mmCIF file of C-alpha atoms and ligand atoms in Angstrom:
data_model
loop_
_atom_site.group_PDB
_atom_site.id
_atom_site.type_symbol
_atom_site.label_atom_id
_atom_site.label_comp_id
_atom_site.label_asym_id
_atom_site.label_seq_id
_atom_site.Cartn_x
_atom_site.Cartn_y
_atom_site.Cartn_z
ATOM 1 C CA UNK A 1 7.208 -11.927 -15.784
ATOM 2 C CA UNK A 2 6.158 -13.512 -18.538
ATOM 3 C CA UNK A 3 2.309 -12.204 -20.339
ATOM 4 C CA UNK A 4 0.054 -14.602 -19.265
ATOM 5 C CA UNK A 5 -3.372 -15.210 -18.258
ATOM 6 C CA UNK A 6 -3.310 -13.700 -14.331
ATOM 7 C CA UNK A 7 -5.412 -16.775 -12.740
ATOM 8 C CA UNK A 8 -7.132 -14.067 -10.396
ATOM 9 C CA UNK A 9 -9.369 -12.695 -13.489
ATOM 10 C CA UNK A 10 -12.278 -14.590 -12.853
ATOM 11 C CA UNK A 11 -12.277 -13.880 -9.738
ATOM 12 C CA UNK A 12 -12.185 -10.432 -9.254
ATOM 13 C CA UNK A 13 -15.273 -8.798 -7.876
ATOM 14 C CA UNK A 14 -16.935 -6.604 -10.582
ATOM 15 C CA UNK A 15 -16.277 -2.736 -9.675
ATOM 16 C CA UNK A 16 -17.109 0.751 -11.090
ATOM 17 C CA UNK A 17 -13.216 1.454 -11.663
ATOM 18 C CA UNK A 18 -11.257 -0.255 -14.468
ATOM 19 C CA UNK A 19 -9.087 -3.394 -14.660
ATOM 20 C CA UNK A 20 -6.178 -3.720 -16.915
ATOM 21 C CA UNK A 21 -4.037 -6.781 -17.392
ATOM 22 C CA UNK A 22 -0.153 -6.982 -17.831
ATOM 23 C CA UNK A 23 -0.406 -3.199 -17.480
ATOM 24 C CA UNK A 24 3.329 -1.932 -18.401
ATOM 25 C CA UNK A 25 4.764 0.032 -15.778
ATOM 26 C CA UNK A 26 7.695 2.125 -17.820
ATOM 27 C CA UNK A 27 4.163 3.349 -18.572
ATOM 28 C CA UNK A 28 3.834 4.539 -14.878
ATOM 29 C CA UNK A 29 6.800 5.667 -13.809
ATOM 30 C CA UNK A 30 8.930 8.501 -14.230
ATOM 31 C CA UNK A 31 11.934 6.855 -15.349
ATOM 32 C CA UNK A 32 9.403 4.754 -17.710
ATOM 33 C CA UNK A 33 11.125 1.687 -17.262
ATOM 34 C CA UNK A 34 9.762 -1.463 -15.807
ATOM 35 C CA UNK A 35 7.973 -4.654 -17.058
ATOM 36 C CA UNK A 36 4.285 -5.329 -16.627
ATOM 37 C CA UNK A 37 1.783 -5.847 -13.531
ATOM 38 C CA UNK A 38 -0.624 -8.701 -13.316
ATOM 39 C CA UNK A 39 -3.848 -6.559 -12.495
ATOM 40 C CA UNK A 40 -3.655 -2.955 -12.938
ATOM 41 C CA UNK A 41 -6.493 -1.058 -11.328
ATOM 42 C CA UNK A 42 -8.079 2.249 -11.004
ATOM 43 C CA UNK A 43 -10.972 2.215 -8.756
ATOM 44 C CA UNK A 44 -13.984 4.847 -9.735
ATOM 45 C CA UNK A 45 -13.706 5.929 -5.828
ATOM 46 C CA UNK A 46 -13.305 5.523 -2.151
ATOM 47 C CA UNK A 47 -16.463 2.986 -1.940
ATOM 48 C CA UNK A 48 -15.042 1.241 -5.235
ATOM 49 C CA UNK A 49 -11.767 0.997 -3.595
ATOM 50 C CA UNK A 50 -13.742 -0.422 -0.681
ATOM 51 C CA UNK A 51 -15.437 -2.907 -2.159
ATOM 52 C CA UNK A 52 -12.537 -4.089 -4.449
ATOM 53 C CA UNK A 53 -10.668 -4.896 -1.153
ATOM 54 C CA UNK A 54 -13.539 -6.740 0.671
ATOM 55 C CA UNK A 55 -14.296 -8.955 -2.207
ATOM 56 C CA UNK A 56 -10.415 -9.787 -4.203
ATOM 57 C CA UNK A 57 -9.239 -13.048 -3.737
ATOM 58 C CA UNK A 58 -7.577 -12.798 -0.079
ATOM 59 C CA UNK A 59 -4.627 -14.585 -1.678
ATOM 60 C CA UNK A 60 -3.959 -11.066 -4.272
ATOM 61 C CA UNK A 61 -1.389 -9.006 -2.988
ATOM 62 C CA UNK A 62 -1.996 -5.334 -3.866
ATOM 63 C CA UNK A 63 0.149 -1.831 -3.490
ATOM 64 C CA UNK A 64 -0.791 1.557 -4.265
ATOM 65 C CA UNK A 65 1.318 3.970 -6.518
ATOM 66 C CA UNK A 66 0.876 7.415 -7.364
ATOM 67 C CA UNK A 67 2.646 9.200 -9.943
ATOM 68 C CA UNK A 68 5.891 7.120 -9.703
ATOM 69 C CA UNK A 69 7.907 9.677 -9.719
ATOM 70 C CA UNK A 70 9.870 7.731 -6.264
ATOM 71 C CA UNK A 71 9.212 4.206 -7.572
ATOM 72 C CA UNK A 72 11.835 1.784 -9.711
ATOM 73 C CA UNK A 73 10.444 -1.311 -11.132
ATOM 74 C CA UNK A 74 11.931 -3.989 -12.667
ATOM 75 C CA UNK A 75 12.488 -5.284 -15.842
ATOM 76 C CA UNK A 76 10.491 -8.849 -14.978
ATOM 77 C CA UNK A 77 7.609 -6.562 -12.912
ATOM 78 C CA UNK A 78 5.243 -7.459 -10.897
ATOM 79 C CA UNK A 79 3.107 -9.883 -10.192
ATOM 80 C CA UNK A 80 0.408 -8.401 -7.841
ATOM 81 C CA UNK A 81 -2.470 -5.827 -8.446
ATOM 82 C CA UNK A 82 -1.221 -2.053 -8.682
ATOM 83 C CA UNK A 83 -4.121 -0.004 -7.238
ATOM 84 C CA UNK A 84 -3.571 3.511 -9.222
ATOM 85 C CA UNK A 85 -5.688 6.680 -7.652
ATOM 86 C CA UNK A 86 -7.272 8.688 -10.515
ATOM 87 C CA UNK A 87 -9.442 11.638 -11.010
ATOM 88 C CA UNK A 88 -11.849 10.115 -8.208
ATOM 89 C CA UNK A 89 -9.545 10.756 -5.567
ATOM 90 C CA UNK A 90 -8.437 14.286 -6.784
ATOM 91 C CA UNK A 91 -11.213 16.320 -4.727
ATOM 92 C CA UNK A 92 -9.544 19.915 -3.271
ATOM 93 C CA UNK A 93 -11.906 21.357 -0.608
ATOM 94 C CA UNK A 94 -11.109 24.579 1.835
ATOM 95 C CA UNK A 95 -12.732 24.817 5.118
ATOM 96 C CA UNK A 96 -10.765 28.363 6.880
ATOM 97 C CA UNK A 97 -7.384 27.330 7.211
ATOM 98 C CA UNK A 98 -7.899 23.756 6.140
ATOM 99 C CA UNK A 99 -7.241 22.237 2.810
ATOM 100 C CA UNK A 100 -8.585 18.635 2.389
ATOM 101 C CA UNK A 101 -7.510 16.517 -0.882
ATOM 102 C CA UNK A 102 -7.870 13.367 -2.328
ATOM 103 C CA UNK A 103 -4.330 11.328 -2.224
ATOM 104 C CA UNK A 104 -4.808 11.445 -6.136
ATOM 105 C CA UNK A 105 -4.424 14.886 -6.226
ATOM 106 C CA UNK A 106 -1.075 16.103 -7.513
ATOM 107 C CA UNK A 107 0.953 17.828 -5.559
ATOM 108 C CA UNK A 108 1.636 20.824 -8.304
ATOM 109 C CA UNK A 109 -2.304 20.905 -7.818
ATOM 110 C CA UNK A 110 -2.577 21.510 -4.656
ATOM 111 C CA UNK A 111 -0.142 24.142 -3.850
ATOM 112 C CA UNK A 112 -1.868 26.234 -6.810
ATOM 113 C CA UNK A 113 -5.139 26.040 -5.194
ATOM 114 C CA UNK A 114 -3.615 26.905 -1.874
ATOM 115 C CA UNK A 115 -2.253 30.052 -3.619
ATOM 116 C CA UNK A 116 -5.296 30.693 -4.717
ATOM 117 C CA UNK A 117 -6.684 30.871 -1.407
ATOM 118 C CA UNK A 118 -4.540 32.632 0.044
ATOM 119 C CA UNK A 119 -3.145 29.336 2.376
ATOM 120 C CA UNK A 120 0.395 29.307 2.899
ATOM 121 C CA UNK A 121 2.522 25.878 4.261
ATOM 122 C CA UNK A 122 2.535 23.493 1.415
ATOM 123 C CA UNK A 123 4.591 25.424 -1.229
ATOM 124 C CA UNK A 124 7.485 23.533 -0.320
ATOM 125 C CA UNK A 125 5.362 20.845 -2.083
ATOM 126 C CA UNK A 126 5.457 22.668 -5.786
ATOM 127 C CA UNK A 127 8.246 20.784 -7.455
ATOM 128 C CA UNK A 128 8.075 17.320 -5.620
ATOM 129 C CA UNK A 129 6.037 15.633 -8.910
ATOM 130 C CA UNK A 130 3.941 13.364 -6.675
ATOM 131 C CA UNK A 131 0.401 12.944 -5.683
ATOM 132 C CA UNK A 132 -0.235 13.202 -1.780
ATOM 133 C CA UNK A 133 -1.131 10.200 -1.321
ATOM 134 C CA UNK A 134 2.791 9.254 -2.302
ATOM 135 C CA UNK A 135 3.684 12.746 0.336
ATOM 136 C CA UNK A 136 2.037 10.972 2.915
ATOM 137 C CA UNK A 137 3.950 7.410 2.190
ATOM 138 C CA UNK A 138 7.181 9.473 1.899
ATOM 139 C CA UNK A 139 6.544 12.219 4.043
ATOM 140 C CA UNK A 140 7.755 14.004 1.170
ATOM 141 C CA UNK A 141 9.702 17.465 2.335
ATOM 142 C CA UNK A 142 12.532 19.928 0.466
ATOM 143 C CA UNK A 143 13.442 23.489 2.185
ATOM 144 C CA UNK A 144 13.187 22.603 5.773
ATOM 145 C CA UNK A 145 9.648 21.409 5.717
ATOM 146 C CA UNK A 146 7.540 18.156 5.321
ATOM 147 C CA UNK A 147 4.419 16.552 4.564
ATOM 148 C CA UNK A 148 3.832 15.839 8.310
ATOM 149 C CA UNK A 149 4.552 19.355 9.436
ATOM 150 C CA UNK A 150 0.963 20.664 8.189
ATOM 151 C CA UNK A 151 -0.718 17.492 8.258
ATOM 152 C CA UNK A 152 -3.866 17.450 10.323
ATOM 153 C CA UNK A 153 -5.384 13.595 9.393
ATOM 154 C CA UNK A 154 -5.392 11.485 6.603
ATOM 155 C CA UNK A 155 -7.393 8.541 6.085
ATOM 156 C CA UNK A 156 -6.643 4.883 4.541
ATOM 157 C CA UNK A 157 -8.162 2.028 3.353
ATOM 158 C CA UNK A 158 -6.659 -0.974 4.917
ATOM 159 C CA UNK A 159 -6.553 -4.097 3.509
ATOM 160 C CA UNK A 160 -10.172 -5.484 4.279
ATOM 161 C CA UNK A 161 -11.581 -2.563 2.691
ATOM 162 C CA UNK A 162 -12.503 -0.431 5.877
ATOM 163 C CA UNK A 163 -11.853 3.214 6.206
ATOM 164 C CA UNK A 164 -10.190 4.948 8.529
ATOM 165 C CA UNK A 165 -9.043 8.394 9.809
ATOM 166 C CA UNK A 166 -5.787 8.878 11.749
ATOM 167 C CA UNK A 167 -4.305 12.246 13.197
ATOM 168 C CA UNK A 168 -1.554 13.572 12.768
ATOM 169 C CA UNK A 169 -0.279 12.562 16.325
ATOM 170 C CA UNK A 170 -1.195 9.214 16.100
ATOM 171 C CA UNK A 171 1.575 8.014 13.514
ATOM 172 C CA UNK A 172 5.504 8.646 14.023
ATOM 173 C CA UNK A 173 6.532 10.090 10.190
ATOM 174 C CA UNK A 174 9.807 10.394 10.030
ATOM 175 C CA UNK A 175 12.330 11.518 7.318
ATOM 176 C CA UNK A 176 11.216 9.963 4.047
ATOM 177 C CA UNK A 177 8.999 7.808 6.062
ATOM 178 C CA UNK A 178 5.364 8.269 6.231
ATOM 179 C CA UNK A 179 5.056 5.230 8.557
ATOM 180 C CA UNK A 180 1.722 4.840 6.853
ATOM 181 C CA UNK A 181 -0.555 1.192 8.835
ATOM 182 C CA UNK A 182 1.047 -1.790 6.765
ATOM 183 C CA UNK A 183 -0.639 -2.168 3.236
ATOM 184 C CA UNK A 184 -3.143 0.710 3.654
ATOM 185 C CA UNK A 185 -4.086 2.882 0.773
ATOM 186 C CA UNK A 186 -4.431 6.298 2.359
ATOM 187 C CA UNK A 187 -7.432 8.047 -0.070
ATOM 188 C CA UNK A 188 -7.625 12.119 1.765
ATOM 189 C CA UNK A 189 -5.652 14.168 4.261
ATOM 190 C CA UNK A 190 -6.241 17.275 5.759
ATOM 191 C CA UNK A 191 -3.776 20.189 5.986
ATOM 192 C CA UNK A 192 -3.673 23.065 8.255
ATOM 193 C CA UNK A 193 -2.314 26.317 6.535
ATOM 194 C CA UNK A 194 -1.613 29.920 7.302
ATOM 195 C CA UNK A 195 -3.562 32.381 6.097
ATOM 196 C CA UNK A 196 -1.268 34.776 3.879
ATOM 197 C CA UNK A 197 -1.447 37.190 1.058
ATOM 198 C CA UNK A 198 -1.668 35.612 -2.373
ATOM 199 C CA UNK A 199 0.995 37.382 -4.040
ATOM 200 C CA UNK A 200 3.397 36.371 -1.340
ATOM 201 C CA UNK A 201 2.732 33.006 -1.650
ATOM 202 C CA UNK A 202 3.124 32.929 -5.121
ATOM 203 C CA UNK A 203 6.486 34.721 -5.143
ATOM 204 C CA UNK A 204 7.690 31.905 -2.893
ATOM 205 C CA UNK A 205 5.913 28.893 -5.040
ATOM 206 C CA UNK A 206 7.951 30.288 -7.888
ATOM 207 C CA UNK A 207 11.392 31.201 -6.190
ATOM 208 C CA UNK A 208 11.340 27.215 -5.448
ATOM 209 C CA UNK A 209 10.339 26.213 -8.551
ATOM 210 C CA UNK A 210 13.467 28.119 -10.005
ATOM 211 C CA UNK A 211 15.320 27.094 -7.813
ATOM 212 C CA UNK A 212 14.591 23.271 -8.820
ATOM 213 C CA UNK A 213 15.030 24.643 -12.486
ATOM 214 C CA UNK A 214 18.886 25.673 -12.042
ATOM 215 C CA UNK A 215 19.389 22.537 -9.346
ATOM 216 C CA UNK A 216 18.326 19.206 -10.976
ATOM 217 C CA UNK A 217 17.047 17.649 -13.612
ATOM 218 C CA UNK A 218 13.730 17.885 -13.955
ATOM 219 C CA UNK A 219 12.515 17.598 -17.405
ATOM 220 C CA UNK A 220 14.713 13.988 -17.304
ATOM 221 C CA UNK A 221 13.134 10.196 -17.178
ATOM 222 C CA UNK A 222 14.223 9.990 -12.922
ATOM 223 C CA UNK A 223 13.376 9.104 -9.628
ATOM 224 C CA UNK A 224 14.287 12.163 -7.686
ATOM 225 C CA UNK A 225 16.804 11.994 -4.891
ATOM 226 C CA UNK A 226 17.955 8.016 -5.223
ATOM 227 C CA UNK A 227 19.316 8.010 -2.025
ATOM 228 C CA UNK A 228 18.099 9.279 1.700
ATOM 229 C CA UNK A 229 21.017 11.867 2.816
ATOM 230 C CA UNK A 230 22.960 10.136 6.064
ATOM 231 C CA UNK A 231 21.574 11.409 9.269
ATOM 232 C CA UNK A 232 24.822 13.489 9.877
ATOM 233 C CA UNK A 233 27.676 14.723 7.824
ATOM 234 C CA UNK A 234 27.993 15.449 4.058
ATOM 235 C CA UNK A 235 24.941 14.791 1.971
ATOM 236 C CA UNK A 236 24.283 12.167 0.056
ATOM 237 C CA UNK A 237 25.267 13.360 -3.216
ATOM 238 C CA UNK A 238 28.143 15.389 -1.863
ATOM 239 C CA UNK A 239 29.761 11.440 -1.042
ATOM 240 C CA UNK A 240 28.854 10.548 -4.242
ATOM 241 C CA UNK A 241 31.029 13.536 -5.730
ATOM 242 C CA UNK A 242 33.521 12.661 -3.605
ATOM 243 C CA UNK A 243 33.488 9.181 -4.997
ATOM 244 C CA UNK A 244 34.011 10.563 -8.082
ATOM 245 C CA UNK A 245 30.486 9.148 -9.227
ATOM 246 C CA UNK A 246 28.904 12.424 -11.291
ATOM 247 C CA UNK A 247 28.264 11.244 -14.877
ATOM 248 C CA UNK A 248 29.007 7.856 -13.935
ATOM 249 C CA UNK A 249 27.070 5.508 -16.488
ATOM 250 C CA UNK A 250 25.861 2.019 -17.515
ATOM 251 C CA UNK A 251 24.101 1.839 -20.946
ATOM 252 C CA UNK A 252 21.661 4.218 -21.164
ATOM 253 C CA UNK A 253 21.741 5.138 -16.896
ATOM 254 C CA UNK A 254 23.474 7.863 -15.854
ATOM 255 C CA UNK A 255 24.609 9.779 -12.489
ATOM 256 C CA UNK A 256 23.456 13.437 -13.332
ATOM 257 C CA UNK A 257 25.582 16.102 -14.106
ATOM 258 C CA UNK A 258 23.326 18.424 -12.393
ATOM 259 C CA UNK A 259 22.319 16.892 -9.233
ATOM 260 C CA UNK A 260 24.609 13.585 -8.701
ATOM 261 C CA UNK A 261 21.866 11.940 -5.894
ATOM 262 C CA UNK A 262 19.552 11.809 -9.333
ATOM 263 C CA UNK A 263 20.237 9.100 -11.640
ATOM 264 C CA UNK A 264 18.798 9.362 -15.280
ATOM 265 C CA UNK A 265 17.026 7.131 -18.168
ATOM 266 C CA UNK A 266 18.821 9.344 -20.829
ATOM 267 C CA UNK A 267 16.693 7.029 -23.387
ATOM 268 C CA UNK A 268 16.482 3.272 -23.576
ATOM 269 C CA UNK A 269 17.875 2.638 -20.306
ATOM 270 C CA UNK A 270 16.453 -0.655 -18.653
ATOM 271 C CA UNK A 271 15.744 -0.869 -15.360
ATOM 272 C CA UNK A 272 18.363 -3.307 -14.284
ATOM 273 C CA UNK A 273 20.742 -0.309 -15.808
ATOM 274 C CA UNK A 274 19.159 1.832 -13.169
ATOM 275 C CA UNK A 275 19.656 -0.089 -10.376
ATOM 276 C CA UNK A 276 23.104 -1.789 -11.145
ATOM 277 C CA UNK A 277 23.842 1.974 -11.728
ATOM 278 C CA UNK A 278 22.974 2.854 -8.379
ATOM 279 C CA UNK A 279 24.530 -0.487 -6.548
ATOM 280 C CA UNK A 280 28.025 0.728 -8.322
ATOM 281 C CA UNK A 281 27.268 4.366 -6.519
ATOM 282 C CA UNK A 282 26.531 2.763 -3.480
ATOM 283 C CA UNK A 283 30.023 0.619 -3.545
ATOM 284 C CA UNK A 284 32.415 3.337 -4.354
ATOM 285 C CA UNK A 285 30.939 5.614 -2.149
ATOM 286 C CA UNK A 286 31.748 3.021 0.488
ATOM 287 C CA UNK A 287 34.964 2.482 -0.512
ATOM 288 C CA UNK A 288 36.187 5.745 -0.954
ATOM 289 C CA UNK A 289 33.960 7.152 2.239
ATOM 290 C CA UNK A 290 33.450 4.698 4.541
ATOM 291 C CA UNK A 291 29.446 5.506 4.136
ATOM 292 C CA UNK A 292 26.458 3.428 3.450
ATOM 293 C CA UNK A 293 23.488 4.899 1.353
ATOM 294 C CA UNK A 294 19.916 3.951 2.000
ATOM 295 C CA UNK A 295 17.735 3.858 -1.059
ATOM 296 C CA UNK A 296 15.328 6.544 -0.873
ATOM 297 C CA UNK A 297 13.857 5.133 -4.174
ATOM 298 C CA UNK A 298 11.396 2.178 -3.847
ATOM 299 C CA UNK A 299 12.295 -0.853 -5.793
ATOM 300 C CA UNK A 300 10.013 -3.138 -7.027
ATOM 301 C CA UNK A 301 9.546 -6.363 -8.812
ATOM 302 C CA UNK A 302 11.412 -9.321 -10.264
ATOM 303 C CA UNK A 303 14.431 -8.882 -12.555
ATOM 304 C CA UNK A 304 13.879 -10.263 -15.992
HETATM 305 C C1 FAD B 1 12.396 15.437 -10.397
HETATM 306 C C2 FAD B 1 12.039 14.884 -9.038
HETATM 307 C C3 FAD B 1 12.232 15.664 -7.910
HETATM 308 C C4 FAD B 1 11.910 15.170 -6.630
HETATM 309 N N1 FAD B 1 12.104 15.967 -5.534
HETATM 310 C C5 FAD B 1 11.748 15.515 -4.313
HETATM 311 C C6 FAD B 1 11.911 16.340 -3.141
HETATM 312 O O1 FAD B 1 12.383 17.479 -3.200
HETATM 313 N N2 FAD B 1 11.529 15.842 -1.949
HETATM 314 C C7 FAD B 1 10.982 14.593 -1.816
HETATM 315 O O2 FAD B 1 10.619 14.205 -0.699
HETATM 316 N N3 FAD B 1 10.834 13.795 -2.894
HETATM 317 C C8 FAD B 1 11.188 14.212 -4.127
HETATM 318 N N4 FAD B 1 11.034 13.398 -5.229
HETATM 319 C C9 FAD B 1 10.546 12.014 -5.049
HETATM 320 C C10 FAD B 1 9.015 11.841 -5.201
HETATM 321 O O3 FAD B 1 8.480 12.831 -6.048
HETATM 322 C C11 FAD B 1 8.316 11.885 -3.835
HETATM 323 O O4 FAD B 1 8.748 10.836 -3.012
HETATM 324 C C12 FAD B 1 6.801 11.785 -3.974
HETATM 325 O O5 FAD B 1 6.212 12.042 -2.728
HETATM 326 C C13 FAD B 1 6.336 10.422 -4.489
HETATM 327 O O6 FAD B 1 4.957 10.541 -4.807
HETATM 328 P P1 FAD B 1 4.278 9.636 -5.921
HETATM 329 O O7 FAD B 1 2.831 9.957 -5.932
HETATM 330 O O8 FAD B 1 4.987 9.759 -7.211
HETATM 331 O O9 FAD B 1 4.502 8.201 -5.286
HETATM 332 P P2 FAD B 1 5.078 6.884 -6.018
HETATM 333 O O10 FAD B 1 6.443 7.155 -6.507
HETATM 334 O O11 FAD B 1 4.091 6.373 -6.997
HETATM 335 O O12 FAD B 1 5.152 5.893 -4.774
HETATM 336 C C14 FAD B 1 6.094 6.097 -3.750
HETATM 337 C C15 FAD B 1 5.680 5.278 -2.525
HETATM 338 O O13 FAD B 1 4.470 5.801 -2.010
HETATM 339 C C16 FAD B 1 3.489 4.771 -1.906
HETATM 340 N N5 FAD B 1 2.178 5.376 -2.196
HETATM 341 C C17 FAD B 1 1.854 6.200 -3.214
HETATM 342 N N6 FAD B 1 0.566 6.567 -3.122
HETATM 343 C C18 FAD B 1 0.073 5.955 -2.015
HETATM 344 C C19 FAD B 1 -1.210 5.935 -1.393
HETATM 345 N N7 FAD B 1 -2.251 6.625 -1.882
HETATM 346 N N8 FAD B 1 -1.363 5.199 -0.277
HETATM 347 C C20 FAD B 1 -0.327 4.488 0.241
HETATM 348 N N9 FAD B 1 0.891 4.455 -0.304
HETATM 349 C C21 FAD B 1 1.095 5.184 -1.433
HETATM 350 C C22 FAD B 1 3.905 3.733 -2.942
HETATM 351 O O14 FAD B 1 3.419 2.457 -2.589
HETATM 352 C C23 FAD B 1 5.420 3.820 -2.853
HETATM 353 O O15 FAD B 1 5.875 3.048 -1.752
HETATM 354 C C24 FAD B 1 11.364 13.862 -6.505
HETATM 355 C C25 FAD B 1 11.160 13.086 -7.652
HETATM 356 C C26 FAD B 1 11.501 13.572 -8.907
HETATM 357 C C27 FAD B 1 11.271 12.703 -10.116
#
């Protein structure tokens, strides 16, 4: 997208948050690749947020991120409104057995507090490097468990601007889908947790967090798992193995080493690296498997 002028600017409704204009997004993301956004904006709050939505102009599309640790955007990128959730949507409150937080709220941030408390569930959530408002999109999971298995209610702006709270029975998450009402912004959920000794909870926060350590690659510019595991038979990176794909690479992409379902900025990667990168994984795995893999990984935006 080329930097220009967005032709919304005069019309956006004057809020508490902050505005930015042809915001990068390799700025945003964890594989820090991806050309800018028309309208980047961080609302002060749930009201601002609110607001924002009731008074745009109706023709603005808008999307949510969180810490875009699951998102891919393109080199060309995008030419809508990001709405980003800051420290005004990071709120941790305990009531019992129930932790409430703001969808802003990291994940890493959460568990600790829950350790704190002595509230065991969400450890499984230590080393997924997301906020919970992007566990609730995903219905984020590792070790047998997911987001949905604690949650309680979450609630979401929709795209008017109105709030509303949902239960946990009323929407149908499934694997890697949080099934989330079309275009809503969901702002705080509500867990329910087990009450457990603090030490034991800690000793299982940090037996997963090694685990993760010796099992992919954390510290690297990635998206996590880039593709959803098939619904039966051999995981998704054990057909790309197969296909012979670990290490594969295109410029600066790269199949990991470590964990072959990651793929990897190893520095000046561009985006269009990333994802002809994963297209190649996706045909050979074919080929040599007879599979098809889904993109767990959200792509967005225009190509340059
Ligand atoms: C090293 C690494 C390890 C990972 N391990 C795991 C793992 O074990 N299990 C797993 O499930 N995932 C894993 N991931 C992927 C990723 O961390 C999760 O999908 C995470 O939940 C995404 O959260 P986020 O805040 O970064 O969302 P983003 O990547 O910013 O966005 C992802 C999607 O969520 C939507 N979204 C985000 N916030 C909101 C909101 N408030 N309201 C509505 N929609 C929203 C976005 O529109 C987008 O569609 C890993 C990623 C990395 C980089």
């Amino acid at each position: 997208m080329q930097l220009k002028e967005s032709p919304f600017v005069k019309d956006l409704p004057v809020v508490q948050g902050r505005y930015s204009f042809g915001y990068l997004m390799s700025k945003a993301t964890w594989f820090k690749v991806g050309g800018p956004c028309e309208i980047f904006f961080k609302p002060a709050n749930t009201d601002d947020l609110c607001y924002f939505l009731k008074n745009k102009p109706s023709n603005l599309k808008v999307m949510c991120i969180g810490a875009g640790s699951n998102i891919l955007v393109r080199d060309g990128g995008i030419d809508s409104c990001i709405v980003k959730l800051g420290s005004g949507f990071s709120e941790i409150s305990i009531e019992d057995d129930i932790v409430i937080a703001g969808a802003g709220c990291l994940n890493r941030t959460l568990v600790m507090k829950c350790q704190e408390a002595g509230l065991s569930g969400l450890e499984f959530l230590v080393g997924i490097p997301g906020t919970i408002g992007g566990a609730l999109a995903m219905n984020a999971g590792a070790y047998d468990n997911e987001t949905k298995d604690f949650l309680e209610w979450f609630e979401f702006v929709d795209p008017q601007g109105n709030l509303h709270r949902l239960h946990s029975h009323e929407i149908h998450m499934t694997y890697r889908h949080g099934n989330l009402p079309m275009d809503s912004i969901a702002v705080r959920a509500a867990f329910r947790c087990i009450k457990k000794d603090p030490l034991e909870i800690k000793m299982k926060v940090n037996a997963y967090l090694q685990k993760r350590e010796e099992s992919q690659p954390i510290r690297g510019r990635t998206g996590g798992s880039t593709f959803k595991n098939p619904a039966q038979g051999p995981k998704a990176w054990e057909l790309i193995d197969q296909a012979g794909c670990r290490g594969l690479r295109i410029g600066d992409a790269q199949v990991s080493e470590k964990h072959c379902n990651f793929l990897l900025n190893l520095d000046a990667a561009q985006a269009s690296d990333i994802e002809t990168l994963g297209m190649m994984v996706q045909q050979k795995v074919k080929e040599i498997t007879g599979q098809e893999l889904e993109w767990e990984i959200i792509r967005l935006g225009a190509p340059l």
